[in-house]
mmCIF file of C-alpha atoms in Angstrom:
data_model
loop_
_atom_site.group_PDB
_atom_site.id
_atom_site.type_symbol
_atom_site.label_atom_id
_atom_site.label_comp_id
_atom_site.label_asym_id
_atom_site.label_seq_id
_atom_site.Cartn_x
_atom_site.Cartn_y
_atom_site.Cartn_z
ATOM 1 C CA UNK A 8 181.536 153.565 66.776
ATOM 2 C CA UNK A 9 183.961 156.093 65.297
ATOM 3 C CA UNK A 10 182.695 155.787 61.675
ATOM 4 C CA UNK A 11 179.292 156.832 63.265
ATOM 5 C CA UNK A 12 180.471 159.704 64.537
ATOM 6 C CA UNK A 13 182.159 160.606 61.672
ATOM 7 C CA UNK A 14 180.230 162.884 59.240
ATOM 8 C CA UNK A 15 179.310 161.723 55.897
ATOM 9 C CA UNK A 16 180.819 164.385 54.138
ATOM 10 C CA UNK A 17 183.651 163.410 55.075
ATOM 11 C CA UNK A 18 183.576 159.966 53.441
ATOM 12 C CA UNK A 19 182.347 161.049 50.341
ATOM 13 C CA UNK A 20 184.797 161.875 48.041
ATOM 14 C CA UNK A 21 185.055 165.209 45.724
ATOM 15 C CA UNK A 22 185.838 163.305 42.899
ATOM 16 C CA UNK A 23 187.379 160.475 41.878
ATOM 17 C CA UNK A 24 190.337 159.630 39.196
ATOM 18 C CA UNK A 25 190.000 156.839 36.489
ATOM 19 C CA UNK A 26 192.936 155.055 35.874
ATOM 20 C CA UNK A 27 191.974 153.884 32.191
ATOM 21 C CA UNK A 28 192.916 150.134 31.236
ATOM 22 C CA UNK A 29 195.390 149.086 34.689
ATOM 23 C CA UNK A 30 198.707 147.610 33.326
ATOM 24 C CA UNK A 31 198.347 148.932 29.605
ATOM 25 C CA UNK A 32 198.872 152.598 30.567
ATOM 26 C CA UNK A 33 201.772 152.607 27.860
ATOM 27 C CA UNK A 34 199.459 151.294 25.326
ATOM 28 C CA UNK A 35 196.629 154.059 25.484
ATOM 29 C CA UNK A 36 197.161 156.051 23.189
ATOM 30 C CA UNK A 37 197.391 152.857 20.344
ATOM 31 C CA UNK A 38 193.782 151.747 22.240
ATOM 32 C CA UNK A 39 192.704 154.713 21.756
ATOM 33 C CA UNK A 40 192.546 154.557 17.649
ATOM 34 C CA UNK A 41 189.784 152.134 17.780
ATOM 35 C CA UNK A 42 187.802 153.183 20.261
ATOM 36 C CA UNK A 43 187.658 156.474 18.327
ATOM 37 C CA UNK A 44 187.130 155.377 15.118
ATOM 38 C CA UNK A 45 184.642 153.262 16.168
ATOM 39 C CA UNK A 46 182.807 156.291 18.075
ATOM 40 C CA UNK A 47 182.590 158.368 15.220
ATOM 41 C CA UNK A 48 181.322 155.188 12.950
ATOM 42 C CA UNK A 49 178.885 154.871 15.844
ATOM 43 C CA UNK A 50 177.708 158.618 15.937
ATOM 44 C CA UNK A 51 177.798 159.248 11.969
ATOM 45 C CA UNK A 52 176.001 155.645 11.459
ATOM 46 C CA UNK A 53 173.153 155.838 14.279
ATOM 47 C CA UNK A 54 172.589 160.061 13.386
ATOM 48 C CA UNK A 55 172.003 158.835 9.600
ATOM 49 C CA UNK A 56 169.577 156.198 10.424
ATOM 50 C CA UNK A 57 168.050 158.507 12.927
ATOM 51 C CA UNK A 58 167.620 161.511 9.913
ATOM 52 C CA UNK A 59 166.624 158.733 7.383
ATOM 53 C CA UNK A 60 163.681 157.622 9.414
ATOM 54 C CA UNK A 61 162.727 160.982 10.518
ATOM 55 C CA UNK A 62 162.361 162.242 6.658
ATOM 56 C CA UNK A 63 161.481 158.986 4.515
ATOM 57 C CA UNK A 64 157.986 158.438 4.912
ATOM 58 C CA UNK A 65 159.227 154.910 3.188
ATOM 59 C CA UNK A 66 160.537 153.878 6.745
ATOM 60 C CA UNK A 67 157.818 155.683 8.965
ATOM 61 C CA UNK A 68 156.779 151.767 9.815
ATOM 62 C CA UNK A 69 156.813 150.421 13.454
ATOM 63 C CA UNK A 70 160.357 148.606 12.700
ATOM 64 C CA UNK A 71 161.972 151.624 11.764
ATOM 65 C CA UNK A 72 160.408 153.463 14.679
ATOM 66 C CA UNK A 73 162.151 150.654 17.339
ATOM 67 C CA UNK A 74 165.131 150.731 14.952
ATOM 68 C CA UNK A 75 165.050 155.105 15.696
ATOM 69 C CA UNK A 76 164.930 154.014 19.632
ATOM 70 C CA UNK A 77 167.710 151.768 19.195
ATOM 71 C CA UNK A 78 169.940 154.331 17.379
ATOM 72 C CA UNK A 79 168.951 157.158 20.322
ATOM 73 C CA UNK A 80 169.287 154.417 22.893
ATOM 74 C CA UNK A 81 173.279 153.630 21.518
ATOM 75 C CA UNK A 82 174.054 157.063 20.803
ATOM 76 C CA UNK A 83 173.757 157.995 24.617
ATOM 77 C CA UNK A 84 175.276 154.271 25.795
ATOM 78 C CA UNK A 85 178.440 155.511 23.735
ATOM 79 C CA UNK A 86 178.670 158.717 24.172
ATOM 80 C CA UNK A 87 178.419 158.908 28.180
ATOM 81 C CA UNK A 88 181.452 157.090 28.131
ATOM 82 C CA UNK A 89 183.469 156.927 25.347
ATOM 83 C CA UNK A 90 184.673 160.845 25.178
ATOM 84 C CA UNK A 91 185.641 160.431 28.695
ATOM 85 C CA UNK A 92 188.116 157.378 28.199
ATOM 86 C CA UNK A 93 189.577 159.542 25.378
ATOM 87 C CA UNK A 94 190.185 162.288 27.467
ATOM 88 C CA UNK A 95 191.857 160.007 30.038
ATOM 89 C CA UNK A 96 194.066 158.145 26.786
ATOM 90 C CA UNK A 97 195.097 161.415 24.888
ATOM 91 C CA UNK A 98 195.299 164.325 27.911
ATOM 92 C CA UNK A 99 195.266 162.385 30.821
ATOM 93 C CA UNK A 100 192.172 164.024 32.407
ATOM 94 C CA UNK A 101 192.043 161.266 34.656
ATOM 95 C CA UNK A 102 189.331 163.011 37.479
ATOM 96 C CA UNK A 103 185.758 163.208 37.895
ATOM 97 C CA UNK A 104 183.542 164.557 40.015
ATOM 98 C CA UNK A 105 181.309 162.415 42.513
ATOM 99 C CA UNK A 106 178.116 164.122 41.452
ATOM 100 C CA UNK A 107 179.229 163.135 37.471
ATOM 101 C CA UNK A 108 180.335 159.659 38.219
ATOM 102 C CA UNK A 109 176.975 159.058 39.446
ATOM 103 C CA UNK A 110 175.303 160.473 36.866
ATOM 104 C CA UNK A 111 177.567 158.432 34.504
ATOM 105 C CA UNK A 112 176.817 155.731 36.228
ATOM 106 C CA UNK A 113 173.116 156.262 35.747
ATOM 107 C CA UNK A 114 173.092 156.731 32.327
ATOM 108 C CA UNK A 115 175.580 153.924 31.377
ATOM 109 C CA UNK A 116 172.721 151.068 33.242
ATOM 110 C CA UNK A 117 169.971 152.929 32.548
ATOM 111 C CA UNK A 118 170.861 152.715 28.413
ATOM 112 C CA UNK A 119 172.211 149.511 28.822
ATOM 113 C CA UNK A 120 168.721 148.305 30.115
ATOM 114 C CA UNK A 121 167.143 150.337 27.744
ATOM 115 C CA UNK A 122 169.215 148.445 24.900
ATOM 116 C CA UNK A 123 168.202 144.789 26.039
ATOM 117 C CA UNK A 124 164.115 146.266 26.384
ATOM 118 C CA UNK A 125 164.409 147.414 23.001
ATOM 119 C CA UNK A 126 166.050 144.358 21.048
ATOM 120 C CA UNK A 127 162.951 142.582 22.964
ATOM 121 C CA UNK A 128 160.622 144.887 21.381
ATOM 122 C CA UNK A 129 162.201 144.366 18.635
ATOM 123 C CA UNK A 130 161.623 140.536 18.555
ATOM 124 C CA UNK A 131 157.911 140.843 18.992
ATOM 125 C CA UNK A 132 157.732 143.071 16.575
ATOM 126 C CA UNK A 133 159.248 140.814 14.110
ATOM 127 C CA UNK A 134 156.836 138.026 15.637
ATOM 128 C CA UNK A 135 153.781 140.349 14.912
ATOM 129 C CA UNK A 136 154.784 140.955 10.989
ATOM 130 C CA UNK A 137 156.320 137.550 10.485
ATOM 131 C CA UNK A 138 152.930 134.898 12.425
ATOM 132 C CA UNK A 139 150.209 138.010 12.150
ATOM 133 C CA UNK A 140 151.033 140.133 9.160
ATOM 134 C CA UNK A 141 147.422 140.995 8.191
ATOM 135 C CA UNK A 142 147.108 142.177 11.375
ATOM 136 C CA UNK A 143 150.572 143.801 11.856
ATOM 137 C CA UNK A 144 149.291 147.421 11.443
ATOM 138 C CA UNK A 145 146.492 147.256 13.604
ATOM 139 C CA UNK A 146 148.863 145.757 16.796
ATOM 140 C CA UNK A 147 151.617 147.998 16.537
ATOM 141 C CA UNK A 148 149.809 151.670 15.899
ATOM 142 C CA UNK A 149 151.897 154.830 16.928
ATOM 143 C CA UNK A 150 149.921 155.134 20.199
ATOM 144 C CA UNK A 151 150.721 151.685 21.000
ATOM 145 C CA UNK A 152 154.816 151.818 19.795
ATOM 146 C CA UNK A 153 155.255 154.925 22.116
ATOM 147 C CA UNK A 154 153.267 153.587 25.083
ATOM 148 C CA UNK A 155 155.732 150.345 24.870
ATOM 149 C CA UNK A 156 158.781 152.458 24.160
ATOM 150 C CA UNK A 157 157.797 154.930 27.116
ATOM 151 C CA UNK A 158 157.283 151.735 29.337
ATOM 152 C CA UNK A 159 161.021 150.040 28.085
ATOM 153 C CA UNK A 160 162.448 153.647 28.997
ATOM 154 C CA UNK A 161 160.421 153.633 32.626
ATOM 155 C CA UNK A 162 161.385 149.973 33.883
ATOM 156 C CA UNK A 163 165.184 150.768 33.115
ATOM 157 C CA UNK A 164 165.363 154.192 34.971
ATOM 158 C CA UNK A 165 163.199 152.692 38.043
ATOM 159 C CA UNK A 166 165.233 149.844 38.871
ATOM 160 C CA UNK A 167 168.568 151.732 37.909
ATOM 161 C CA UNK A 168 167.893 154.213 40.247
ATOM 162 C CA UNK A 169 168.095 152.506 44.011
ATOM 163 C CA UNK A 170 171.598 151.649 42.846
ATOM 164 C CA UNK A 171 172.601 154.868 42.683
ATOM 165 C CA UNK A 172 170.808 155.672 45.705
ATOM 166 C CA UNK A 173 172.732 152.499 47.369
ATOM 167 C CA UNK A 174 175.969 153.636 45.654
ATOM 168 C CA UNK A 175 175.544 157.629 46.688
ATOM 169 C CA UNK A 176 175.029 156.417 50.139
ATOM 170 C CA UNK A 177 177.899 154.492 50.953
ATOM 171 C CA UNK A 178 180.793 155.756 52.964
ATOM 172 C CA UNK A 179 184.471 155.748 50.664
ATOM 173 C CA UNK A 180 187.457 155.358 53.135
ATOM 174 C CA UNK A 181 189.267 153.242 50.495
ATOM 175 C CA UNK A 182 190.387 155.993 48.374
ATOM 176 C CA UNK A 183 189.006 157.256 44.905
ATOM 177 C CA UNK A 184 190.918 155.640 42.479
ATOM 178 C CA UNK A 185 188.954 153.541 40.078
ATOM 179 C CA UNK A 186 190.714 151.410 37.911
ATOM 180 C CA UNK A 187 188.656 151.722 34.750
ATOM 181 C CA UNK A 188 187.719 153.699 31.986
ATOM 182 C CA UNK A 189 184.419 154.979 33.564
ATOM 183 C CA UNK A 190 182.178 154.881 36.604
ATOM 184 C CA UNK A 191 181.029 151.032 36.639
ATOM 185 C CA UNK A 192 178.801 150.254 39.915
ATOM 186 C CA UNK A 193 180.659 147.287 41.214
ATOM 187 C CA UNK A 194 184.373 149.516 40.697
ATOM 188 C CA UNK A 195 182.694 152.233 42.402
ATOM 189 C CA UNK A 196 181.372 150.444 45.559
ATOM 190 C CA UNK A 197 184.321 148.418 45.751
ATOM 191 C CA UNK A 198 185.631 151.302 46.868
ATOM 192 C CA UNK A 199 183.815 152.057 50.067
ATOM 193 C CA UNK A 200 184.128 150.232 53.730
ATOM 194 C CA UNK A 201 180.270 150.155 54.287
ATOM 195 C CA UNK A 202 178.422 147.039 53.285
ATOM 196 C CA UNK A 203 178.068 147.128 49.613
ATOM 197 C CA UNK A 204 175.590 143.637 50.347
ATOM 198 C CA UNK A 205 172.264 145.853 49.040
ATOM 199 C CA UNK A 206 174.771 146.764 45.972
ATOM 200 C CA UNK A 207 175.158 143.339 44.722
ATOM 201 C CA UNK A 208 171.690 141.841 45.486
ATOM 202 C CA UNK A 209 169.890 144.817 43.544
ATOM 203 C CA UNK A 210 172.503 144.755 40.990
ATOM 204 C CA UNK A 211 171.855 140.945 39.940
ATOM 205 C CA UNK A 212 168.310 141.853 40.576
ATOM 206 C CA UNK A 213 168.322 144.292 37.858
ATOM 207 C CA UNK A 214 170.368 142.331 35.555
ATOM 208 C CA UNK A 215 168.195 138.957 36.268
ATOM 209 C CA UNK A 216 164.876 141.264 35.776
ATOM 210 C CA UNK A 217 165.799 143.197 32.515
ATOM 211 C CA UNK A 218 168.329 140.781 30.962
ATOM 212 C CA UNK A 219 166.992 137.416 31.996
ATOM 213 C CA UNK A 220 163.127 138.543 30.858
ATOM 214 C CA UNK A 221 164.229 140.400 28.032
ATOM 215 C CA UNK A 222 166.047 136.821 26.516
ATOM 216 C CA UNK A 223 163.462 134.682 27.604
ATOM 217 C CA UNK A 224 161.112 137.106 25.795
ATOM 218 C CA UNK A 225 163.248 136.839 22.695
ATOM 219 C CA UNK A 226 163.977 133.121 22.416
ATOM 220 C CA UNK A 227 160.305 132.615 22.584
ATOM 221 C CA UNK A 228 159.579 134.873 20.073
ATOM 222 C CA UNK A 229 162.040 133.677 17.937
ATOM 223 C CA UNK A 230 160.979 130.063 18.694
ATOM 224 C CA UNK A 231 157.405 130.948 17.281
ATOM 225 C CA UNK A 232 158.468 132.706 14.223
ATOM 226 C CA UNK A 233 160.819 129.604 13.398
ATOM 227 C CA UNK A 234 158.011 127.520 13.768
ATOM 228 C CA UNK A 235 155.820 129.777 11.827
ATOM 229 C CA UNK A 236 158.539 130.250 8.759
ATOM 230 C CA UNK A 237 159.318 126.333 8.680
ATOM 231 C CA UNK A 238 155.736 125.782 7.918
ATOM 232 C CA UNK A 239 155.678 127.802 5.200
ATOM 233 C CA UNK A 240 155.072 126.095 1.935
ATOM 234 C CA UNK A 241 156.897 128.371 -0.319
ATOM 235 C CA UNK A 242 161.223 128.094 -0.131
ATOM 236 C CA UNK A 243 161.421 131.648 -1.666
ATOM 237 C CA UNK A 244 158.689 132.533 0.917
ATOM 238 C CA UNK A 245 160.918 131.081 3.960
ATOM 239 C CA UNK A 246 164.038 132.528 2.863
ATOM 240 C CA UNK A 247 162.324 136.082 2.504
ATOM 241 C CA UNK A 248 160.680 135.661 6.165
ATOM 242 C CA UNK A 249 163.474 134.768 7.839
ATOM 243 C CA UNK A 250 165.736 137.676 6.118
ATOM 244 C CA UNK A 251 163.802 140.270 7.702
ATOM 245 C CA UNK A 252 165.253 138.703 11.449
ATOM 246 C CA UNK A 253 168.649 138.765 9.839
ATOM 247 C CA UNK A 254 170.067 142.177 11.350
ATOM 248 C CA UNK A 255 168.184 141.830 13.781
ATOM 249 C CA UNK A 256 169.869 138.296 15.163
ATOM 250 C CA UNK A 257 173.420 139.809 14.322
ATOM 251 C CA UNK A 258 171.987 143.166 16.472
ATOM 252 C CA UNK A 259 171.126 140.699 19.865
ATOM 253 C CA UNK A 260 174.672 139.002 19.241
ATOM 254 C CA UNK A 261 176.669 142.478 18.929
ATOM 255 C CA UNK A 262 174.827 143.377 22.307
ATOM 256 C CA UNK A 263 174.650 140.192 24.526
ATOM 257 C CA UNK A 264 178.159 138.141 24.223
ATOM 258 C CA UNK A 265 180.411 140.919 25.684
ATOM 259 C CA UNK A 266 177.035 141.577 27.954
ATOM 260 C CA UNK A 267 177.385 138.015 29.273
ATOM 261 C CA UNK A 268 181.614 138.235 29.589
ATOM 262 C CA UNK A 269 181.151 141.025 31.971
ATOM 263 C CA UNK A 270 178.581 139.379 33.775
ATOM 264 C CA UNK A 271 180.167 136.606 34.641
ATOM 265 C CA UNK A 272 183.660 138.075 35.020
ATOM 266 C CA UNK A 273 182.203 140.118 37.642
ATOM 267 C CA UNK A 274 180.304 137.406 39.651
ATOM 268 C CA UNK A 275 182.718 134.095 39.039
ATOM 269 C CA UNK A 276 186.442 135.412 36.775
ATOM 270 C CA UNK A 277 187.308 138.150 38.701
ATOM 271 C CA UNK A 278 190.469 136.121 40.018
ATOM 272 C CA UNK A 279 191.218 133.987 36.691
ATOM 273 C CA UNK A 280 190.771 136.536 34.107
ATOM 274 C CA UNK A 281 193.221 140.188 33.925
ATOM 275 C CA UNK A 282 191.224 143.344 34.733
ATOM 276 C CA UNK A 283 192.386 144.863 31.379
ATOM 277 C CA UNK A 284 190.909 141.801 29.763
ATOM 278 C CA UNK A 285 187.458 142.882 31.803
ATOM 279 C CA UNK A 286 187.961 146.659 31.041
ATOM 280 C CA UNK A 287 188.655 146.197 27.470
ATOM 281 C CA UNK A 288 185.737 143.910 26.880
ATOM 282 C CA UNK A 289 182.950 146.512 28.898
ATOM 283 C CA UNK A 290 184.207 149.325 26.617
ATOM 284 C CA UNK A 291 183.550 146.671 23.358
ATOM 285 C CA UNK A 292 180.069 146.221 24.932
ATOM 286 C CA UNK A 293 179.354 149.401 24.979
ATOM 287 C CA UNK A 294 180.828 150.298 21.342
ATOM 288 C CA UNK A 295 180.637 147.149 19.605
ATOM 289 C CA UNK A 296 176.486 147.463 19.174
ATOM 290 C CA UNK A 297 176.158 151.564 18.489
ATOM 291 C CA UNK A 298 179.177 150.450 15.694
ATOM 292 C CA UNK A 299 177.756 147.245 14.126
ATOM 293 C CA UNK A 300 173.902 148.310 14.164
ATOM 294 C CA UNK A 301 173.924 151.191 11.760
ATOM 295 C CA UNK A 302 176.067 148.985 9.141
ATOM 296 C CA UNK A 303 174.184 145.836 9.918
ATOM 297 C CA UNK A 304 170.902 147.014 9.043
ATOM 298 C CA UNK A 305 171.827 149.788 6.197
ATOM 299 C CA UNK A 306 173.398 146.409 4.622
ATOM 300 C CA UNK A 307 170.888 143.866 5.520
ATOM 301 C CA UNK A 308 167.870 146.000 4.716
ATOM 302 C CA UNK A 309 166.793 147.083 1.741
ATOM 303 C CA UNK A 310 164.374 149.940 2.627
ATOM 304 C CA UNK A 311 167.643 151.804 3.862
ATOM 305 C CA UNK A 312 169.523 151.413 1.229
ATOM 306 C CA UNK A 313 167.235 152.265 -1.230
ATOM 307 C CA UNK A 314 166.712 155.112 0.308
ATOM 308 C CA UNK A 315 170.279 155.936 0.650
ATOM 309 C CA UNK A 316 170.618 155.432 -2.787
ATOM 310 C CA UNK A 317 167.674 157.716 -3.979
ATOM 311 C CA UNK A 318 169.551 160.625 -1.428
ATOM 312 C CA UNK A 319 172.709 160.081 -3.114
ATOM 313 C CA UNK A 320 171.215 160.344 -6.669
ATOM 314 C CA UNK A 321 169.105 163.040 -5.463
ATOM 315 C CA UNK A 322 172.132 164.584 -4.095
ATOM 316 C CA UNK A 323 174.428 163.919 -7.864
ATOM 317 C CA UNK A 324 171.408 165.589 -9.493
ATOM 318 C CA UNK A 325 171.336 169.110 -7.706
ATOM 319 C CA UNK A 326 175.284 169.062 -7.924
ATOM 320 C CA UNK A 327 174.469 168.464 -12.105
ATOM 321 C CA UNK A 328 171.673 170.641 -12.010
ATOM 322 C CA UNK A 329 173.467 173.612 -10.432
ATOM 323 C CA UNK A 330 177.121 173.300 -12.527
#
């Protein structure tokens, strides 16, 4: 009866201060090395990919156009969190306002659902080129890539946003410490004495809706073009279809093992398994894949680096030209 009467501004907190990594506070600084070198690897890496596709007309092919929404999709995944776990390791600007932790929070599912949708359109686009490639261009026209892409964006954002509706309504009475390195749902809500109940439900929802789909979507895509490359007649022919998955595979493993560690740390380790363990791995997942996807697929595929090559020479030749 008293927490009725009590007005909701007065259980929702100003802000709220992030403690980092709990019980390695003396090691922050040394985590911090990593997590920045692999930021600027991931900005640098996904900006170059992003320029490269915008200016090669080589690489203006529907691949490279869900390879360009992968690179804007992990450049925002990385950066709404990453600069503010360095400001909490180097200056110890620990706070945050309610208002930005939400919006944190929204942008850190949204882009994480955004990164799963993509992958899967990246699978059927590989499925397309690899069972239909006479047909490939006619599927996937522009219209049709930014229609898809649009749609990816849409699903992420609409079922991202009753959880922070659910989250933004809760009363906090628990204090407004979070022990983490950024606004994470569950860390939030855990917070508050209200029933957090509609919290958990939507937030499996969401992760069984986008994640579950998106794999199932995958791992039959995958299990057509295996079917469709083993048939082939040609070895030379195999091993040339199935390099063209290559970064792709290594792209869904960088994204969905540390996915699946936080998942089930939050719903069945949360007792067995240290929080810094937890913490440590949720940063990786959301570093580890704007990091490794750049490199993977400037090394793995040849369009890029030819085209990084002929930049570089082009580059050599002006220096020549002009001394």
């Amino acid at each position: 009866m008293i927490m009725k009467m009590l007005n909701k501004t007065d259980l929702t907190p100003a802000s709220f201060l992030l403690t980092g990594i709990p019980g390695l506070e003396d090691l922050h600084l040394w985590i911090s090395f990593p997590f920045c070198s692999m930021y600027v690897v991931a900005v640098v890496g996904n900006c170059g990919l992003l320029y490269l596709i915008r200016c090669e007309d080589s690489l203006h092919r529907p691949m490279y156009y869900f390879l360009a929404m992968l690179s804007l999709t992990d450049l925002v995944m990385c950066s709404s969190t990453i600069p503010k776990a360095l400001c909490i390791f180097w200056f110890h600007l620990k706070e945050i306002s309610f208002e930005e932790c939400l919006a944190q929070m929204f942008f850190v599912h949204t882009f994480t659902g955004m990164e799963s949708g993509v992958l899967m359109l990246m699978a059927l686009d590989r499925y397309v080129a690899i069972c239909y490639p006479l047909r490939y261009a006619t599927i996937l026209t522009d219209p049709v890539i930014a229609k898809v892409g649009l749609a990816t964006f849409l699903r992420a954002v609409l079922l991202i946003i009753p959880l922070i509706f659910f989250t933004k309504r809760l009363p906090y009475c628990r204090g407004n410490i979070i022990h983490h390195t950024y606004c994470d749902q569950l860390s939030v809500a855990k917070l508050s004495c209200g029933n957090i109940k509609a919290n958990v439900i939507h937030g499996l929802t969401v992760a069984l809706l986008i994640g579950g789909s998106d794999i199932l979507c995958i791992t039959a895509s995958y299990t057509m073009i295996l079917r469709a490359v083993v048939s082939l007649s040609s070895a030379e022919a195999r091993q040339k279809a199935f390099s063209t998955c290559t970064a792709h595979i290594c792209a869904i493993v960088f994204s969905y093992s540390p996915a699946f560690f936080c998942f089930f740390f939050n719903r069945f380790g949360s007792h067995t398994i240290p929080p810094s363990c937890h913490i440590i791995v949720a940063n990786i997942y959301l570093l580890l894949p704007p990091t490794m996807n750049p490199v993977v697929y400037g090394v793995k595929t040849k369009q890029i680096r030819d085209c990084v090559i002929r930049i570089l020479s082009r580059s050599k030749d002006t220096k020549s030209y002009s001394t």
